[in-house]
PDB file of C-alpha atoms in Angstrom:
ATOM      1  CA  UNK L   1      23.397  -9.980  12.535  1.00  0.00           C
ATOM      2  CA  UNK L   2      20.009  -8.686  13.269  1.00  0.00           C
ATOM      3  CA  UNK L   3      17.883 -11.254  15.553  1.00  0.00           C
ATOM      4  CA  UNK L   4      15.445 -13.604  13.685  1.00  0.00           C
ATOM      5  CA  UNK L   5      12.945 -13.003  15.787  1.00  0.00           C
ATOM      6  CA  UNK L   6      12.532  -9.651  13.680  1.00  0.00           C
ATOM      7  CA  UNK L   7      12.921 -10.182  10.581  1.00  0.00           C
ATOM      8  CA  UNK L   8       9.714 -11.378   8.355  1.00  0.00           C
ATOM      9  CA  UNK L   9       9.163 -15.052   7.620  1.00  0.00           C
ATOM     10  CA  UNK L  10       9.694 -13.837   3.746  1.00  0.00           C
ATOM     11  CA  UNK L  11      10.396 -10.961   1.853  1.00  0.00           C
ATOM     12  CA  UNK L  12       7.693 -10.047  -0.301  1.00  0.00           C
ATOM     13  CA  UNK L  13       7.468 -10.457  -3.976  1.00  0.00           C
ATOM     14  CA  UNK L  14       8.167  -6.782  -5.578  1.00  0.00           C
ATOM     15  CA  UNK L  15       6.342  -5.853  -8.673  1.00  0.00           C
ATOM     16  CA  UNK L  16       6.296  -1.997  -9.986  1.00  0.00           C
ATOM     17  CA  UNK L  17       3.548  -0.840 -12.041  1.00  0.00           C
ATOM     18  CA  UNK L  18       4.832   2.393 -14.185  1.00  0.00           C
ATOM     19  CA  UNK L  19       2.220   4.707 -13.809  1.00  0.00           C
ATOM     20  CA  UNK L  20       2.741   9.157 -13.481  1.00  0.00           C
ATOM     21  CA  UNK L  21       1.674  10.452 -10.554  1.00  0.00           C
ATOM     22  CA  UNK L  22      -2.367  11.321 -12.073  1.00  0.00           C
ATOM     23  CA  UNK L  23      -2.473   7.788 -12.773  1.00  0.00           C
ATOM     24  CA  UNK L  24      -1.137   6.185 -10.072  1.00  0.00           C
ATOM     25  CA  UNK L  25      -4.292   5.393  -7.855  1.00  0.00           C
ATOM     26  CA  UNK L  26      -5.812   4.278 -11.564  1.00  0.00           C
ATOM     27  CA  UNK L  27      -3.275   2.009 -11.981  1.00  0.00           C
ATOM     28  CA  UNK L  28      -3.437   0.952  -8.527  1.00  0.00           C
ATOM     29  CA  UNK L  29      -7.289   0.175  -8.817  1.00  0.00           C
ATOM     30  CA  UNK L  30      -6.160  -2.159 -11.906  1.00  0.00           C
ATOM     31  CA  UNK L  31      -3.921  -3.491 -10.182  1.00  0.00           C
ATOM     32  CA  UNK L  32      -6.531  -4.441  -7.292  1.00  0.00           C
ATOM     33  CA  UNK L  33      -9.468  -5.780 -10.109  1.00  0.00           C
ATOM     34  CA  UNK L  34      -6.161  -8.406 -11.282  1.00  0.00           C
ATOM     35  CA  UNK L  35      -5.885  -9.661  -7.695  1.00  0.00           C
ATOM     36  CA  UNK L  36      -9.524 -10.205  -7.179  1.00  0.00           C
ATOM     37  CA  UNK L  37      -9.801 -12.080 -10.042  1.00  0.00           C
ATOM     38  CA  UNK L  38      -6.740 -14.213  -9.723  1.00  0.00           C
ATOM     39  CA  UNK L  39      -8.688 -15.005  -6.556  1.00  0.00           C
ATOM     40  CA  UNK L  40      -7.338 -12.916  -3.969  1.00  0.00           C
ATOM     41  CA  UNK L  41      -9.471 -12.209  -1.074  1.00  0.00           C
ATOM     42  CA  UNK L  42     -10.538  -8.329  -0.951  1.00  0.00           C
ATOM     43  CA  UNK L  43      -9.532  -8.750   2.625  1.00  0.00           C
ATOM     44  CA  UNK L  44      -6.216  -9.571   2.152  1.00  0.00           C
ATOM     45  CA  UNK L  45      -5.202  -6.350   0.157  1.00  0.00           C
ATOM     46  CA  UNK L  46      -4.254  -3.252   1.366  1.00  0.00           C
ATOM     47  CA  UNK L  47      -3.931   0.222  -0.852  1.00  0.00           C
ATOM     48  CA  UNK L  48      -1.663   2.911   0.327  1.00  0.00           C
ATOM     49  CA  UNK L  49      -1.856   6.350  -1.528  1.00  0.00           C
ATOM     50  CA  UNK L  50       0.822   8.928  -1.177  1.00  0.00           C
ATOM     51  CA  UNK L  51      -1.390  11.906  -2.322  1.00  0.00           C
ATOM     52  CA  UNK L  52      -4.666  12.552  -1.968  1.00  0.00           C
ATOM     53  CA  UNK L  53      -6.791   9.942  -0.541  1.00  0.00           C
ATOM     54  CA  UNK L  54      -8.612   7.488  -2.475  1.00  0.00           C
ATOM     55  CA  UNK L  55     -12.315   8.434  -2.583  1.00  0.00           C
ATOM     56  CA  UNK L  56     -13.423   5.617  -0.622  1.00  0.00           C
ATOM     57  CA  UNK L  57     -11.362   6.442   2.263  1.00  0.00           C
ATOM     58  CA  UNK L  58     -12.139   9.900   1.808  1.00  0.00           C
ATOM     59  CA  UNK L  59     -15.986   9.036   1.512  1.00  0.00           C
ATOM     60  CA  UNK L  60     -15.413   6.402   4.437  1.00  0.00           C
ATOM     61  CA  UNK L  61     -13.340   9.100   6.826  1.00  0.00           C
ATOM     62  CA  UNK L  62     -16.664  11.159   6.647  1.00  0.00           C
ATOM     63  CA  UNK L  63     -18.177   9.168   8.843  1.00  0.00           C
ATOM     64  CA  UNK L  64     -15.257   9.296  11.141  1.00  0.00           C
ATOM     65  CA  UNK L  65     -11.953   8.117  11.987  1.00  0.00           C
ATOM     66  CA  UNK L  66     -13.544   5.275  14.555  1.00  0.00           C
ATOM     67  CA  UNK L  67     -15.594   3.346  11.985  1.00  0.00           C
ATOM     68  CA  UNK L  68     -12.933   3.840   9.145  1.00  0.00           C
ATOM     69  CA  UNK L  69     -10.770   1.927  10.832  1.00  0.00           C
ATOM     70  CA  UNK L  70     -13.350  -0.569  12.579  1.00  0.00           C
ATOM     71  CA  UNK L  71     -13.754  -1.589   8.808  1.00  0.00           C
ATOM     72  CA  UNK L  72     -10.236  -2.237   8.275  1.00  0.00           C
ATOM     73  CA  UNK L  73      -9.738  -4.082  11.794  1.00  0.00           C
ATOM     74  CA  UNK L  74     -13.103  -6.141  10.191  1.00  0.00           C
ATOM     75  CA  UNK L  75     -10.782  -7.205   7.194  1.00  0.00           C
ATOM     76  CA  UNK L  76     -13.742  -7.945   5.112  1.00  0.00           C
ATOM     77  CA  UNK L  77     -12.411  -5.962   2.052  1.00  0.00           C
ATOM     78  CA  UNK L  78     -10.076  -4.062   0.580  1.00  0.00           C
ATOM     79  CA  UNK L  79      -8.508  -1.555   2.518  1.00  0.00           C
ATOM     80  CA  UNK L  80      -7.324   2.172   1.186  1.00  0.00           C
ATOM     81  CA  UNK L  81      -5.255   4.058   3.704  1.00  0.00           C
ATOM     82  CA  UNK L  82      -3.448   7.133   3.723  1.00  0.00           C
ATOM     83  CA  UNK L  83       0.733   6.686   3.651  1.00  0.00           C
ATOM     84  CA  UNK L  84       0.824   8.833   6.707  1.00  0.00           C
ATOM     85  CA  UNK L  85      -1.525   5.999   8.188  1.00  0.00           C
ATOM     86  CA  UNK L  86       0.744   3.024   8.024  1.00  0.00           C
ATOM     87  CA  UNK L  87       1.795   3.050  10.990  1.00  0.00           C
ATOM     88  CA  UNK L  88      -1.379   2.385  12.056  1.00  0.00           C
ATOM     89  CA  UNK L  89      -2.476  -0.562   9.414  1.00  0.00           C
ATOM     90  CA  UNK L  90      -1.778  -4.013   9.901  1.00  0.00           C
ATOM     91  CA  UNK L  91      -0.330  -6.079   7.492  1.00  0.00           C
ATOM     92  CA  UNK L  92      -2.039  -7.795   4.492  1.00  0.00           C
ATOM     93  CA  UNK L  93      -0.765 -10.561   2.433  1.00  0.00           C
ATOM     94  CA  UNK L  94      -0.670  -8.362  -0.701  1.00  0.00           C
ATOM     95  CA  UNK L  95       0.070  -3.762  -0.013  1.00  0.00           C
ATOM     96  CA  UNK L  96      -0.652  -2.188  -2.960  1.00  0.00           C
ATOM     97  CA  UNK L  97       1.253   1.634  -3.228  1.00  0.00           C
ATOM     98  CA  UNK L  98      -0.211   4.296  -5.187  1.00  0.00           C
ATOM     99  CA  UNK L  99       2.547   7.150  -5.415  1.00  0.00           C
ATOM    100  CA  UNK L 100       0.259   9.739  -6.268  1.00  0.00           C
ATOM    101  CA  UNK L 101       1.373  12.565  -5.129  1.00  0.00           C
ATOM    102  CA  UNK L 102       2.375  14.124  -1.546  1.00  0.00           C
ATOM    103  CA  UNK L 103       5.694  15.118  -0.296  1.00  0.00           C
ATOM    104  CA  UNK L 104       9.251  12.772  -1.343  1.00  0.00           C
ATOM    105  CA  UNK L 105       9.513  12.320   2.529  1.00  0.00           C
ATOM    106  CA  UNK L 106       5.857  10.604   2.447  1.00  0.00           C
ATOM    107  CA  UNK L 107       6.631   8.648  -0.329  1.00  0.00           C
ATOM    108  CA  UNK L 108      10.243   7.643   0.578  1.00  0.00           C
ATOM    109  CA  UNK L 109       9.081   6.347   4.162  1.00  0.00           C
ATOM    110  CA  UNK L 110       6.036   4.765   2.626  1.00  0.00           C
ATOM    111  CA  UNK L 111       7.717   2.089   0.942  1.00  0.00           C
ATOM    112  CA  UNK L 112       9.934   0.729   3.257  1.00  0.00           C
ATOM    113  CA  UNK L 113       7.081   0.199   5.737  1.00  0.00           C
ATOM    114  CA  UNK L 114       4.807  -0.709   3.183  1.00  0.00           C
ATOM    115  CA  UNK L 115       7.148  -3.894   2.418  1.00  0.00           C
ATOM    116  CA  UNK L 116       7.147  -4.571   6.359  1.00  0.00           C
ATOM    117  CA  UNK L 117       3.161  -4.765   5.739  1.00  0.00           C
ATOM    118  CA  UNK L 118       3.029  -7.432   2.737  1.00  0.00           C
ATOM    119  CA  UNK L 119       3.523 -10.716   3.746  1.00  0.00           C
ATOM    120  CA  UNK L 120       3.275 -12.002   0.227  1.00  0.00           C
ATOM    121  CA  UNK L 121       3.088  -9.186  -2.571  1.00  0.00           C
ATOM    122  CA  UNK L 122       3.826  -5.508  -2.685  1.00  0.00           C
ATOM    123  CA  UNK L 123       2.832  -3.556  -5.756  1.00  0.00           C
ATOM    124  CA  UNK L 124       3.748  -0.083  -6.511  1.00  0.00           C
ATOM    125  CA  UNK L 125       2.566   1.786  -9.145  1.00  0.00           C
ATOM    126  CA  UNK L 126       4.318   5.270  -9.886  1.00  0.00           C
ATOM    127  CA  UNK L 127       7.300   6.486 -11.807  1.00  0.00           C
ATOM    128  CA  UNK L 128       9.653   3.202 -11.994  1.00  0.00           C
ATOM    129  CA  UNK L 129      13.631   5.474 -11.642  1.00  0.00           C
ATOM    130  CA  UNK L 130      11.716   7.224  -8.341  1.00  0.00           C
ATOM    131  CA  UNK L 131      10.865   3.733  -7.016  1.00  0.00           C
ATOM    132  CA  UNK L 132      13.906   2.328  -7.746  1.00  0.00           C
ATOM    133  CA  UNK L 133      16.095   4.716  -5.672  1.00  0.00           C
ATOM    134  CA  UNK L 134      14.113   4.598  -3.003  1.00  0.00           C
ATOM    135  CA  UNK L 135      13.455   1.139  -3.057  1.00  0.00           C
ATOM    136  CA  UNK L 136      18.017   1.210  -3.139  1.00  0.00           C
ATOM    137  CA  UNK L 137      17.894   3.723  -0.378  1.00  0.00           C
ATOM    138  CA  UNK L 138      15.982   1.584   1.636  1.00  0.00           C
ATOM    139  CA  UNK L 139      17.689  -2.017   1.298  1.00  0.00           C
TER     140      UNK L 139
END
C-alpha cells in the first residue's frame, strides 16, 4: 500500500451544504459565520470558490498578488482563494468549497485537493448529486 509517510494523520470530516451555483458563496459565507461562532479561529478556515472570486479576494487582489497572499501566509483570518489557487494555499484545519461556478474540470480537481487541505473539516456547498460523483470519482 501507499507509504504512511503520505497519507494525512486523518481524513477530514465531510459535510455538504446544498446550495445552486448563485448561492453557493452565500451559503459558504453561512457556513463561515457557524464556525466563528462555534469558536473557530478565522485563521483556521480557508474558502475556495470555483467561480468568480469572492469579493474580498477580488477587492484584496487589487492591491496585488504579493500582499494577497502575505495575508494568507499571516493566517490571521479567514482566507478566500480562487480553486485554481490551491495549489498554492496551505492547509487549514477547516476548507470551506463554494462551487459557484467555473468550468467541471475546476470544480472536479478542486475537491480532491481541497480535502488534502483540511486537516479537520471540509465543507462544500453546491449541488449535492454533482458533489457526490465527484467526491466517488475521487476516492
Amino acid at each position: 500500500g501507499p507509504a504512511a509517510s503520505d497519507a494525512p494523520a486523518s481524513v477530514p470530516q465531510i459535510q455538504l451544504i446544498p446550495a445552486s451555483a448563485e448561492g453557493a458563496l452565500d451559503a459558504a459565507e453561512e457556513a463561515v459565520d457557524l464556525l466563528l461562532d462555534s469558536g473557530r479561529a478565522p485563521g483556521e478556515v480557508l474558502v475556495i470558490s470555483t467561480g468568480d472570486p469572492h469579493p474580498w479576494a477580488a477587492h484584496e487582489l487589487s492591491f496585488g498578488e504579493a500582499s494577497y497572499w502575505a495575508q494568507h501566509d499571516a493566517g490571521d483570518d479567514v482566507f478566500y482563494a480562487d480553486a485554481a489557487a490551491l495549489d498554492r494555499a496551505a492547509s487549514r484545519p477547516v476548507v470551506v468549497v463554494a462551487l459557484n461556478g467555473g468550468s467541471e474540470e475546476t470544480a472536479v480537481a478542486a475537491l480532491p485537493t481541497a480535502l488534502t487541505r483540511a486537516s479537520t473539516l471540509l465543507i462544500v456547498c453546491g449541488d449535492p448529486q454533482r458533489i457526490n460523483s465527484m467526491l466517488g470519482t475521487a476516492a
